[in-house]
Tab-separated table of C-alpha atoms in Angstrom:
chain	number	residue	atom	x	y	z
A	972	MET	CA	-27.557	-28.594	27.310
A	973	ILE	CA	-24.817	-30.539	25.943
A	974	GLU	CA	-24.275	-34.236	27.230
A	975	LYS	CA	-21.391	-35.600	28.456
A	976	GLY	CA	-19.095	-36.651	25.925
A	977	THR	CA	-20.204	-34.074	23.227
A	978	PHE	CA	-17.520	-31.745	23.629
A	979	LYS	CA	-14.673	-34.882	22.763
A	980	GLN	CA	-16.434	-36.147	20.316
A	981	TYR	CA	-17.211	-33.177	18.355
A	982	PHE	CA	-13.765	-31.904	18.686
A	983	ASN	CA	-12.058	-35.200	18.332
A	984	LEU	CA	-9.711	-35.137	21.372
A	985	ASP	CA	-9.183	-38.770	21.023
A	986	THR	CA	-6.510	-37.313	18.363
A	987	LEU	CA	-4.805	-34.968	20.472
A	988	GLU	CA	-4.855	-37.093	23.352
A	989	LYS	CA	-1.988	-39.381	21.375
A	990	ILE	CA	0.262	-36.441	21.099
A	991	PRO	CA	2.876	-36.629	23.575
A	992	TRP	CA	3.838	-33.755	25.622
A	993	TYR	CA	7.301	-33.545	24.068
A	994	ARG	CA	5.813	-33.096	20.440
A	995	PHE	CA	2.979	-30.651	21.467
A	996	ILE	CA	4.729	-28.087	23.547
A	997	PRO	CA	8.173	-27.653	21.109
A	998	GLY	CA	4.954	-27.861	18.303
A	999	ILE	CA	3.451	-25.174	19.633
A	1000	ILE	CA	7.017	-23.258	19.867
A	1001	SER	CA	8.027	-24.386	16.852
A	1002	ALA	CA	4.304	-22.703	15.305
A	1003	LEU	CA	5.019	-19.396	16.778
A	1004	PHE	CA	8.376	-18.958	15.757
A	1005	THR	CA	7.851	-20.058	11.903
A	1006	SER	CA	4.892	-17.868	11.418
A	1007	PHE	CA	7.516	-14.854	12.689
A	1008	CYS	CA	10.021	-16.181	10.391
A	1009	TYR	CA	8.045	-16.174	7.556
A	1010	TYR	CA	6.046	-12.888	8.446
A	1011	ALA	CA	9.804	-11.277	8.417
A	1012	PHE	CA	10.734	-12.808	5.330
A	1013	PHE	CA	7.852	-11.572	3.401
A	1014	TYR	CA	8.387	-8.071	5.426
A	1015	MET	CA	11.763	-7.945	3.763
A	1016	ILE	CA	10.798	-8.571	0.402
A	1017	ARG	CA	8.342	-5.695	0.597
A	1018	GLU	CA	11.065	-3.565	1.750
A	1019	ALA	CA	13.523	-4.577	-0.755
A	1020	LEU	CA	10.708	-3.895	-3.738
A	1021	ARG	CA	10.123	-0.713	-2.384
A	1022	PHE	CA	13.502	0.674	-3.987
A	1023	VAL	CA	13.024	-1.416	-6.956
A	1024	VAL	CA	9.612	0.212	-7.684
A	1025	LEU	CA	10.719	3.735	-8.695
A	1026	PHE	CA	7.625	6.400	-9.566
A	1027	PRO	CA	8.817	10.378	-11.220
A	1028	GLU	CA	7.199	11.085	-7.538
A	1029	ASP	CA	9.668	9.608	-5.216
A	1030	ASP	CA	13.171	7.399	-5.209
A	1031	ILE	CA	10.851	4.875	-3.263
A	1032	LEU	CA	7.482	3.726	-3.164
A	1033	VAL	CA	6.190	5.318	0.008
A	1034	LEU	CA	3.380	3.418	1.695
A	1035	SER	CA	0.512	4.752	3.914
A	1036	ASP	CA	-0.144	4.027	7.419
A	1037	HIS	CA	-3.457	1.876	6.023
A	1038	GLU	CA	-0.978	-0.174	2.928
A	1039	VAL	CA	1.161	-0.777	6.019
A	1040	LEU	CA	-1.151	-2.144	8.543
A	1041	PHE	CA	-2.495	-4.138	5.877
A	1042	TYR	CA	0.122	-6.092	4.327
A	1043	ASN	CA	1.643	-7.048	7.852
A	1044	PHE	CA	-1.839	-8.268	8.864
A	1045	ILE	CA	-1.580	-10.431	4.979
A	1046	PHE	CA	2.000	-11.507	5.669
A	1047	ALA	CA	1.047	-12.516	9.441
A	1048	LEU	CA	-2.142	-14.866	8.151
A	1049	ILE	CA	0.315	-16.427	5.829
A	1050	GLY	CA	2.907	-16.977	8.029
A	1051	SER	CA	0.457	-18.077	10.745
A	1052	VAL	CA	-1.148	-20.300	8.487
A	1053	PHE	CA	2.547	-21.900	7.478
A	1054	GLY	CA	2.935	-21.897	11.344
A	1055	LEU	CA	-0.193	-24.226	11.871
A	1056	SER	CA	1.165	-26.653	9.329
A	1057	SER	CA	4.544	-26.571	10.779
A	1058	PHE	CA	2.926	-27.923	14.352
A	1059	LEU	CA	1.204	-30.638	12.453
A	1060	GLN	CA	4.300	-31.712	10.813
A	1061	PHE	CA	5.926	-31.914	13.943
A	1062	CYS	CA	2.965	-33.962	16.047
A	1063	PHE	CA	1.978	-36.317	13.025
A	1064	PRO	CA	5.384	-37.430	11.619
A	1065	GLN	CA	3.747	-41.027	11.465
A	1066	ASN	CA	2.493	-42.317	7.837
A	1067	LYS	CA	-1.322	-42.158	8.022
A	1068	ILE	CA	-3.615	-44.311	5.296
A	1069	TRP	CA	-6.342	-41.897	3.901
A	1070	ARG	CA	-10.015	-43.457	4.651
A	1071	GLU	CA	-10.570	-44.352	1.196
A	1072	SER	CA	-11.008	-47.255	-0.390
A	1073	SER	CA	-8.066	-47.602	-2.569
A	1074	LYS	CA	-5.365	-50.071	-3.314
A	1075	ASN	CA	-2.947	-47.164	-4.994
A	1076	TYR	CA	-0.434	-47.007	-3.131
A	1077	TYR	CA	0.942	-43.640	-3.393
A	1078	ARG	CA	-2.369	-42.999	-1.395
A	1079	LYS	CA	-0.423	-43.647	1.711
A	1080	MET	CA	1.652	-40.860	2.599
A	1081	SER	CA	2.854	-38.739	5.608
A	1082	ILE	CA	0.456	-35.376	6.203
A	1083	PHE	CA	4.776	-33.924	6.539
A	1084	ASN	CA	5.021	-34.808	2.661
A	1085	ASP	CA	1.631	-33.162	1.620
A	1086	LEU	CA	1.752	-29.921	3.777
A	1087	THR	CA	5.196	-29.804	2.249
A	1088	ALA	CA	4.252	-30.064	-1.102
A	1089	LEU	CA	1.518	-27.411	-0.460
A	1090	ASN	CA	3.698	-24.715	1.040
A	1091	SER	CA	6.275	-25.211	-1.619
A	1092	ILE	CA	3.760	-24.765	-4.281
A	1093	PHE	CA	2.492	-22.017	-2.824
A	1094	LEU	CA	5.424	-19.807	-2.177
A	1095	TYR	CA	6.213	-20.694	-5.682
A	1096	TRP	CA	3.516	-18.913	-6.836
A	1097	LEU	CA	3.921	-16.145	-5.094
A	1098	SER	CA	7.332	-15.854	-5.539
A	1099	GLN	CA	6.289	-15.981	-9.486
A	1100	MET	CA	3.857	-13.060	-9.313
A	1101	THR	CA	6.066	-11.062	-7.357
A	1102	PHE	CA	8.703	-11.114	-9.757
A	1103	VAL	CA	6.011	-10.449	-12.261
A	1104	LEU	CA	4.497	-7.603	-10.756
A	1105	SER	CA	7.800	-5.899	-9.971
A	1106	PHE	CA	9.562	-5.905	-13.209
A	1107	ILE	CA	6.762	-4.705	-14.797
A	1108	LEU	CA	6.112	-1.984	-12.405
A	1109	GLY	CA	9.877	-1.337	-11.573
A	1110	THR	CA	11.971	-2.024	-14.417
A	1111	THR	CA	9.838	-1.489	-17.800
A	1112	ALA	CA	7.932	1.711	-16.476
A	1113	ALA	CA	4.437	0.757	-16.899
A	1114	PHE	CA	2.603	2.080	-19.364
A	1115	CYS	CA	-0.470	1.975	-17.208
A	1116	SER	CA	0.401	1.408	-13.422
A	1117	PHE	CA	-1.782	0.589	-11.142
A	1118	LEU	CA	-1.735	0.000	-6.843
A	1119	LEU	CA	-2.677	-3.461	-5.432
A	1120	TYR	CA	-4.067	-1.748	-2.535
A	1121	PRO	CA	-6.915	-0.798	-1.796
A	1122	THR	CA	-8.523	-2.039	-5.560
A	1123	PHE	CA	-7.382	-5.842	-5.019
A	1124	ASN	CA	-7.745	-6.097	-0.998
A	1125	ILE	CA	-10.018	-9.211	-1.788
A	1126	VAL	CA	-7.902	-10.752	-3.518
A	1127	TRP	CA	-5.412	-11.165	-1.072
A	1128	ILE	CA	-8.164	-12.131	1.254
A	1129	PHE	CA	-9.108	-14.958	-1.133
A	1130	VAL	CA	-5.852	-16.164	-1.589
A	1131	VAL	CA	-5.131	-16.405	2.359
A	1132	ILE	CA	-8.882	-18.110	2.534
A	1133	VAL	CA	-7.988	-20.662	-0.039
A	1134	LEU	CA	-4.279	-21.493	1.681
A	1135	PHE	CA	-6.224	-22.605	4.769
A	1136	MET	CA	-8.896	-24.392	3.448
A	1137	GLU	CA	-6.134	-26.263	1.479
A	1138	LEU	CA	-4.442	-26.988	4.877
A	1139	TRP	CA	-7.352	-28.012	6.303
A	1140	LYS	CA	-8.357	-30.655	3.712
A	1141	THR	CA	-5.638	-32.215	4.103
A	1142	ILE	CA	-5.689	-32.007	8.114
A	1143	ARG	CA	-8.923	-33.534	7.796
A	1144	ARG	CA	-8.064	-36.401	5.039
A	1145	VAL	CA	-5.289	-37.414	7.579
A	1146	ALA	CA	-5.608	-36.710	11.601
A	1147	PHE	CA	-8.848	-34.815	12.328
A	1148	TYR	CA	-11.150	-36.583	9.887
A	1149	LYS	CA	-14.082	-36.326	12.000
A	1150	SER	CA	-14.286	-33.002	13.301
A	1151	ARG	CA	-14.929	-29.970	11.869
A	1152	TYR	CA	-15.051	-27.616	14.727
A	1153	TRP	CA	-11.158	-27.433	14.418
A	1154	ILE	CA	-11.415	-25.504	11.358
A	1155	PHE	CA	-13.165	-22.658	12.934
A	1156	PHE	CA	-11.132	-23.331	16.507
A	1157	SER	CA	-7.763	-22.495	14.444
A	1158	ALA	CA	-9.119	-19.983	12.407
A	1159	ILE	CA	-9.731	-17.827	15.314
A	1160	PHE	CA	-6.416	-18.443	16.847
A	1161	ILE	CA	-4.828	-17.731	13.704
A	1162	LEU	CA	-6.672	-14.272	13.207
A	1163	ILE	CA	-6.036	-13.141	16.766
A	1164	TRP	CA	-2.237	-14.273	16.314
A	1165	SER	CA	-1.807	-12.556	13.100
A	1166	LEU	CA	-3.517	-9.132	14.562
A	1167	LEU	CA	-0.866	-9.397	17.121
A	1168	LEU	CA	1.730	-10.526	14.908
A	1169	SER	CA	1.126	-7.643	12.208
A	1170	ARG	CA	1.827	-4.616	14.865
A	1171	ILE	CA	5.593	-5.879	15.251
A	1172	GLN	CA	7.481	-3.301	12.766
A	1173	LEU	CA	10.721	-4.634	12.013
A	1174	LEU	CA	12.650	-1.746	10.186
A	1175	ASP	CA	12.055	2.654	10.769
A	1176	TYR	CA	9.548	3.756	8.591
A	1177	PRO	CA	10.176	7.211	8.527
A	1178	SER	CA	14.080	6.936	8.331
A	1179	LEU	CA	13.648	4.745	4.748
A	1180	ASN	CA	11.431	7.390	3.394
A	1181	ASN	CA	13.928	9.832	4.359
A	1182	LEU	CA	16.077	8.434	1.595
A	1183	SER	CA	13.552	9.690	-0.828
A	1184	PHE	CA	14.115	12.735	-3.285
A	1185	THR	CA	11.029	14.409	-1.567
A	1186	GLN	CA	12.370	14.569	2.065
A	1187	LYS	CA	16.024	15.195	1.017
A	1188	TYR	CA	14.560	18.160	-0.942
A	1189	HIS	CA	11.415	18.683	1.218
A	1190	MET	CA	9.038	21.690	0.073
A	1191	GLU	CA	5.691	22.513	1.449
A	1192	TYR	CA	3.118	22.713	-1.107
A	1193	PRO	CA	-0.099	24.484	-1.615
A	1194	GLU	CA	-3.533	23.663	-1.002
A	1195	SER	CA	-6.149	22.877	-3.205
A	1196	GLY	CA	-9.868	21.595	-3.116
A	1197	TYR	CA	-9.481	20.807	-6.988
A	1198	TYR	CA	-6.941	17.637	-8.124
A	1199	THR	CA	-7.031	14.818	-9.931
A	1200	ILE	CA	-4.830	11.751	-9.513
A	1201	ILE	CA	-2.280	11.116	-11.833
A	1202	ASN	CA	-2.981	7.236	-12.881
A	1203	ASN	CA	-0.526	6.762	-15.760
A	1204	ARG	CA	2.614	7.705	-14.262
A	1205	SER	CA	4.693	6.473	-16.963
A	1206	LEU	CA	3.655	9.666	-18.926
A	1207	VAL	CA	4.218	11.862	-16.374
A	1208	LEU	CA	7.877	14.414	-16.146
A	1209	ASP	CA	8.877	15.946	-12.953
A	1210	ILE	CA	10.031	18.923	-12.887
A	1211	VAL	CA	11.411	20.358	-9.764
A	1212	ILE	CA	11.839	24.023	-8.586
A	1213	TYR	CA	14.043	24.176	-5.825
A	1214	ILE	CA	15.043	27.508	-3.575
A	1215	ASP	CA	17.244	27.435	-0.719
A	1216	LYS	CA	14.819	28.009	2.340
A	1217	GLU	CA	17.502	29.516	4.269
A	1218	GLY	CA	18.108	32.528	1.720
A	1219	LYS	CA	21.824	31.703	0.888
A	1220	ASP	CA	20.630	31.246	-2.812
A	1221	THR	CA	17.908	32.730	-4.643
A	1222	ILE	CA	18.471	31.798	-7.759
A	1223	PRO	CA	16.114	28.660	-8.416
A	1224	THR	CA	17.559	24.333	-8.964
A	1225	PHE	CA	16.014	22.691	-11.345
A	1226	PHE	CA	15.692	19.089	-11.385
A	1227	VAL	CA	14.032	17.391	-14.474
A	1228	ASN	CA	13.548	13.517	-13.173
A	1229	ARG	CA	16.083	13.791	-10.400
A	1230	THR	CA	18.246	15.155	-13.330
A	1231	GLU	CA	19.900	18.587	-11.851
A	1232	SER	CA	19.597	21.668	-14.441
A	1233	ASN	CA	19.849	25.112	-14.119
A	1234	LEU	CA	17.557	27.612	-16.368
A	1235	GLU	CA	19.784	27.987	-19.352
A	1236	ASN	CA	19.825	24.586	-20.487
A	1237	LEU	CA	16.282	23.429	-18.542
A	1238	GLN	CA	14.650	23.569	-22.141
A	1239	GLY	CA	16.885	21.183	-23.758
A	1240	LEU	CA	16.778	18.582	-20.934
A	1241	VAL	CA	12.967	18.230	-21.196
A	1242	ALA	CA	13.001	18.361	-24.821
A	1243	ALA	CA	15.537	15.519	-24.874
A	1244	TYR	CA	13.829	13.809	-22.118
A	1245	LYS	CA	10.774	14.135	-23.981
A	1246	GLU	CA	12.331	12.675	-27.339
A	1247	ASN	CA	14.392	9.862	-25.807
A	1248	ASN	CA	11.784	8.467	-23.103
A	1249	HIS	CA	8.207	8.700	-25.057
A	1250	HIS	CA	6.852	7.968	-28.747
A	1251	GLU	CA	5.996	10.928	-30.534
A	1252	THR	CA	2.021	9.410	-30.285
A	1253	ASP	CA	2.505	10.182	-26.371
A	1254	HIS	CA	4.291	13.596	-26.267
A	1255	LYS	CA	0.556	15.364	-26.156
A	1256	LEU	CA	-0.823	13.135	-23.493
A	1257	LEU	CA	2.208	13.910	-21.398
A	1258	THR	CA	1.793	15.759	-17.788
A	1259	CYS	CA	4.308	18.201	-16.785
A	1260	LEU	CA	3.928	18.195	-13.034
A	1261	ILE	CA	5.589	21.295	-11.588
A	1262	ARG	CA	6.801	20.741	-7.644
A	1263	ALA	CA	7.678	23.677	-5.975
A	1264	ASP	CA	7.440	25.343	-2.145
A	1265	LYS	CA	3.956	27.115	-1.706
A	1266	ASN	CA	6.005	30.309	-1.420
A	1267	THR	CA	8.094	29.941	-4.239
A	1268	ARG	CA	7.526	33.664	-6.626
A	1269	VAL	CA	5.154	32.785	-9.288
A	1270	LYS	CA	7.532	34.480	-11.863
A	1271	ASP	CA	9.981	31.444	-11.803
A	1272	ILE	CA	6.758	28.950	-12.182
A	1273	ILE	CA	5.446	31.373	-15.638
A	1274	VAL	CA	9.257	31.139	-16.668
A	1275	VAL	CA	8.995	27.516	-16.710
A	1276	GLU	CA	5.629	27.441	-18.080
A	1277	ASN	CA	6.745	29.613	-20.603
A	1278	LEU	CA	9.617	27.191	-21.364
A	1279	LEU	CA	7.579	23.994	-21.782
A	1280	THR	CA	5.230	25.366	-24.108
A	1281	GLY	CA	7.831	26.302	-26.404
A	1282	ILE	CA	8.446	23.014	-26.897
A	1283	GLY	CA	5.021	21.696	-27.811
A	1284	LEU	CA	4.214	20.514	-23.912
A	1285	LEU	CA	0.874	21.990	-22.691
A	1286	LYS	CA	-0.521	19.908	-20.478
A	1287	VAL	CA	0.839	21.255	-16.953
A	1288	GLY	CA	-0.270	19.854	-13.503
A	1289	TYR	CA	0.919	21.829	-9.878
A	1290	ARG	CA	1.511	19.281	-7.310
A	1291	ILE	CA	-0.305	20.320	-4.422
A	1292	LEU	CA	-1.622	18.987	-1.204
A	1293	PRO	CA	-5.629	17.951	-1.574
A	1294	THR	CA	-7.726	19.311	1.621
A	1295	ASN	CA	-9.823	16.565	1.295
A	1296	PRO	CA	-9.161	15.086	5.027
A	1297	ASP	CA	-9.616	11.500	3.794
A	1298	CYS	CA	-6.521	11.652	1.557
A	1299	SER	CA	-2.971	11.000	2.050
A	1300	ASP	CA	-1.144	13.386	0.558
A	1301	GLN	CA	2.361	12.020	1.289
A	1302	TYR	CA	1.733	9.065	-0.533
A	1303	TYR	CA	-0.256	9.323	-3.902
A	1304	PRO	CA	0.535	11.947	-6.229
A	1305	TYR	CA	-2.209	14.585	-6.782
A	1306	VAL	CA	-2.203	17.107	-9.200
A	1307	LEU	CA	-4.280	20.411	-10.132
A	1308	LEU	CA	-4.527	20.275	-13.679
A	1309	LYS	CA	-3.783	23.276	-15.764
A	1310	MET	CA	-4.164	23.584	-19.701
A	1311	ASN	CA	-2.198	25.974	-21.246
A	1312	PRO	CA	-3.607	28.185	-23.473
A	1313	SER	CA	-2.919	27.295	-27.146
A	1314	PRO	CA	-1.296	29.860	-29.391
A	1315	SER	CA	-4.704	29.865	-31.721
A	1316	PHE	CA	-6.725	30.586	-28.461
A	1317	PRO	CA	-8.451	33.920	-28.788
A	1318	GLU	CA	-7.341	36.765	-26.763
A	1319	PRO	CA	-10.271	38.174	-24.533
A	1320	ASP	CA	-12.493	40.546	-26.318
A	1321	GLU	CA	-15.507	42.119	-24.822
A	1322	ASN	CA	-17.334	41.721	-27.602
A	1323	ASP	CA	-16.886	37.653	-27.262
A	1324	TYR	CA	-17.120	36.989	-23.457
A	1325	SER	CA	-18.472	38.375	-20.424
A	1326	ILE	CA	-15.303	39.037	-18.373
A	1327	PHE	CA	-14.778	38.331	-14.578
A	1328	PRO	CA	-10.872	39.700	-13.915
A	1329	ILE	CA	-9.602	38.522	-10.851
A	1330	VAL	CA	-6.224	40.686	-9.964
A	1331	ILE	CA	-4.197	39.903	-6.697
A	1332	ASP	CA	-1.402	42.600	-5.478
A	1333	LYS	CA	0.230	43.686	-2.383
A	1334	ASN	CA	-3.884	45.432	-1.785
A	1335	GLY	CA	-5.110	41.974	-1.954
A	1336	ILE	CA	-7.990	40.428	-4.136
A	1337	ILE	CA	-9.787	42.427	-6.271
A	1338	ALA	CA	-12.334	40.253	-8.599
A	1339	ASN	CA	-14.724	41.600	-11.075
A	1340	GLY	CA	-14.006	45.259	-9.824
A	1341	LYS	CA	-14.490	44.410	-6.308
A	1342	THR	CA	-12.274	43.653	-3.075
A	1343	THR	CA	-12.841	40.359	-1.656
A	1344	ASP	CA	-11.370	36.980	0.006
A	1345	TRP	CA	-11.121	33.906	-0.526
A	1346	GLN	CA	-13.875	32.604	1.358
A	1347	GLN	CA	-16.255	34.988	-0.636
A	1348	MET	CA	-14.705	34.148	-3.885
A	1349	PRO	CA	-16.781	30.757	-4.944
A	1350	PHE	CA	-20.344	32.495	-4.530
A	1351	ALA	CA	-19.331	35.879	-6.802
A	1352	ILE	CA	-17.694	32.913	-9.127
A	1353	GLN	CA	-21.052	31.187	-9.394
A	1354	GLU	CA	-23.081	34.244	-9.689
A	1355	PHE	CA	-21.399	35.430	-12.438
A	1356	ILE	CA	-21.667	31.834	-14.374
A	1357	LEU	CA	-25.199	31.718	-13.633
A	1358	ALA	CA	-25.759	35.177	-14.913
A	1359	ASN	CA	-23.586	35.126	-17.793
A	1360	PRO	CA	-23.398	31.779	-19.868
A	1361	ASP	CA	-20.516	33.321	-22.167
A	1362	TYR	CA	-18.035	33.840	-19.352
A	1363	LEU	CA	-14.193	34.245	-19.613
A	1364	PHE	CA	-12.062	34.374	-16.492
A	1365	THR	CA	-8.964	36.225	-16.436
A	1366	PHE	CA	-6.223	36.583	-13.543
A	1367	GLU	CA	-3.044	38.754	-13.197
A	1368	LEU	CA	-0.888	38.031	-10.713
A	1369	ASN	CA	2.166	40.520	-9.115
A	1370	ASN	CA	5.596	38.991	-9.832
A	1371	ASN	CA	6.323	39.112	-6.192
A	1372	CYS	CA	3.245	36.862	-5.510
A	1373	SER	CA	3.576	33.271	-4.297
A	1374	TYR	CA	2.970	29.969	-5.675
A	1375	GLU	CA	0.368	29.304	-3.408
A	1376	ASP	CA	-1.849	32.368	-4.956
A	1377	ASN	CA	-1.316	31.039	-8.242
A	1378	VAL	CA	-2.529	27.670	-7.348
A	1379	ARG	CA	-5.467	28.846	-4.877
A	1380	ILE	CA	-7.116	30.876	-7.935
A	1381	TYR	CA	-7.123	27.595	-9.866
A	1382	SER	CA	-8.600	25.490	-7.126
A	1383	THR	CA	-11.178	28.110	-6.460
A	1384	LEU	CA	-12.311	28.436	-10.408
A	1385	PHE	CA	-12.406	24.851	-11.003
A	1386	SER	CA	-13.789	23.524	-7.880
A	1387	THR	CA	-16.906	26.421	-8.269
A	1388	ILE	CA	-17.185	25.088	-11.858
A	1389	ASN	CA	-17.193	21.502	-10.875
A	1390	HIS	CA	-19.908	22.151	-8.318
A	1391	LEU	CA	-21.946	23.240	-10.979
A	1392	ARG	CA	-21.514	20.505	-13.135
A	1393	ASN	CA	-22.576	18.218	-9.935
A	1394	ASN	CA	-25.194	19.905	-9.605
A	1395	VAL	CA	-26.573	19.412	-12.750
A	1396	SER	CA	-25.512	16.114	-13.059
A	1397	GLN	CA	-27.377	15.061	-10.206
A	1398	GLU	CA	-30.518	16.742	-11.593
A	1399	ARG	CA	-30.484	14.959	-15.135
A	1400	TYR	CA	-29.248	11.728	-14.270
A	1401	GLY	CA	-29.077	11.309	-10.386
A	1402	ILE	CA	-25.248	10.831	-10.460
A	1403	SER	CA	-22.303	12.732	-10.142
A	1404	PHE	CA	-20.211	14.131	-12.580
A	1405	GLU	CA	-17.158	11.833	-12.444
A	1406	ASP	CA	-19.618	8.930	-12.612
A	1407	LEU	CA	-20.930	10.251	-16.070
A	1408	SER	CA	-19.961	8.422	-19.545
A	1409	TYR	CA	-18.021	10.512	-21.601
A	1410	GLU	CA	-20.609	11.565	-24.133
A	1411	GLN	CA	-22.671	13.119	-21.276
A	1412	ARG	CA	-19.306	14.939	-19.597
A	1413	ASP	CA	-19.103	16.390	-22.776
A	1414	GLU	CA	-22.613	17.404	-22.492
A	1415	ILE	CA	-22.102	18.887	-19.121
A	1416	ARG	CA	-18.442	20.429	-19.975
A	1417	SER	CA	-20.591	22.167	-22.599
A	1418	LEU	CA	-22.767	24.028	-20.393
A	1419	PHE	CA	-19.998	25.287	-17.956
A	1420	PRO	CA	-16.432	25.359	-19.853
A	1421	ALA	CA	-13.178	25.820	-17.747
A	1422	ARG	CA	-12.407	29.327	-19.654
A	1423	ILE	CA	-9.848	30.505	-17.962
A	1424	LEU	CA	-6.858	32.643	-19.316
A	1425	ARG	CA	-3.962	34.273	-17.036
A	1426	LYS	CA	-2.375	37.005	-18.639
């Protein structure tokens, strides 16, 4: 049972009793207003940087709802710490001597001066870091860009914790030197206020995001269960095939990294972009990302692929929607990778391979001579691979088939092959295929290679 006077002793209420009401109430108002102003400042800086950081995928960096809430909460936390600093500066303006035995005159300081210095140093450091990051990601189109969220979440948390503890180190030396309980009390208050403050949206995100190139030329991408995330975005050549959905113009319009083109000068534009923006050693690493509506005719896709192959660009990827519900397709660029066969790739020969032909036409899907559907395809593919180690998958598409059918075949084949790779990886090493070393992956790939050829 807490004895009389213990609470007052623990929380050092004598210090608060010395604060007159005409300072305490305005101090609270000043703290809330200061926290909101800093929150709004960081919020607007983030929105400004979104238009500076340009990626091949969009004109602006589109943030997910999780990212927005996380950054809002971090901004609110920093603003709340500054708000607490404002409250103490307002309520304790007088000079105080630290409780240390020293005759050094500059150890006599005011809480106002100490906290102002701390806040200034933090803002200077944060502005420097923000400038460097925006310069690397935006101005120089970094060779290997990265995202702060979610990989570096813990860094932001540590930043706020260090700032808060540095603030309270000063407070304890100057005012609340007898009590540690106010640290816990103020931390709870800051967390609650930050949660409320972070819910305030100062700008209309949907309206801002609609300014992006992707929203202007809105397309419905095909879905795929197999995909990779593009990490090195500086080595991406973005090619858009746009067809007016209203059917007024059936001739596709092409965009190469947002530069409009037509079929006649498309190859020259791509070749010029490759030579002028990428070193010769990077040409083989360059991924040509084709974006088109899922109802686009596949013959338009094939024409573009042939043009890319003609200038030595063999690494082709299709922009897709991941079927994984945990992935937010509108925020990160996913790609279904496809390697065009090189000229030296041998033509299918029944004496060299066991052929699994796939044909899609107006009558449906014919797989290995049997009529089937998309649900049964993975089982037929897996059974054929296990029975024929020298397998080769070939497929034909009618020119009037859709781009969605093209992606769906690759997705089904790659997903099934990866499923078999994962099974062997779990049996041999107890981990998934993606977690293996390079040597181990090559070993598993040799068992289940991706032998796929589109005729």
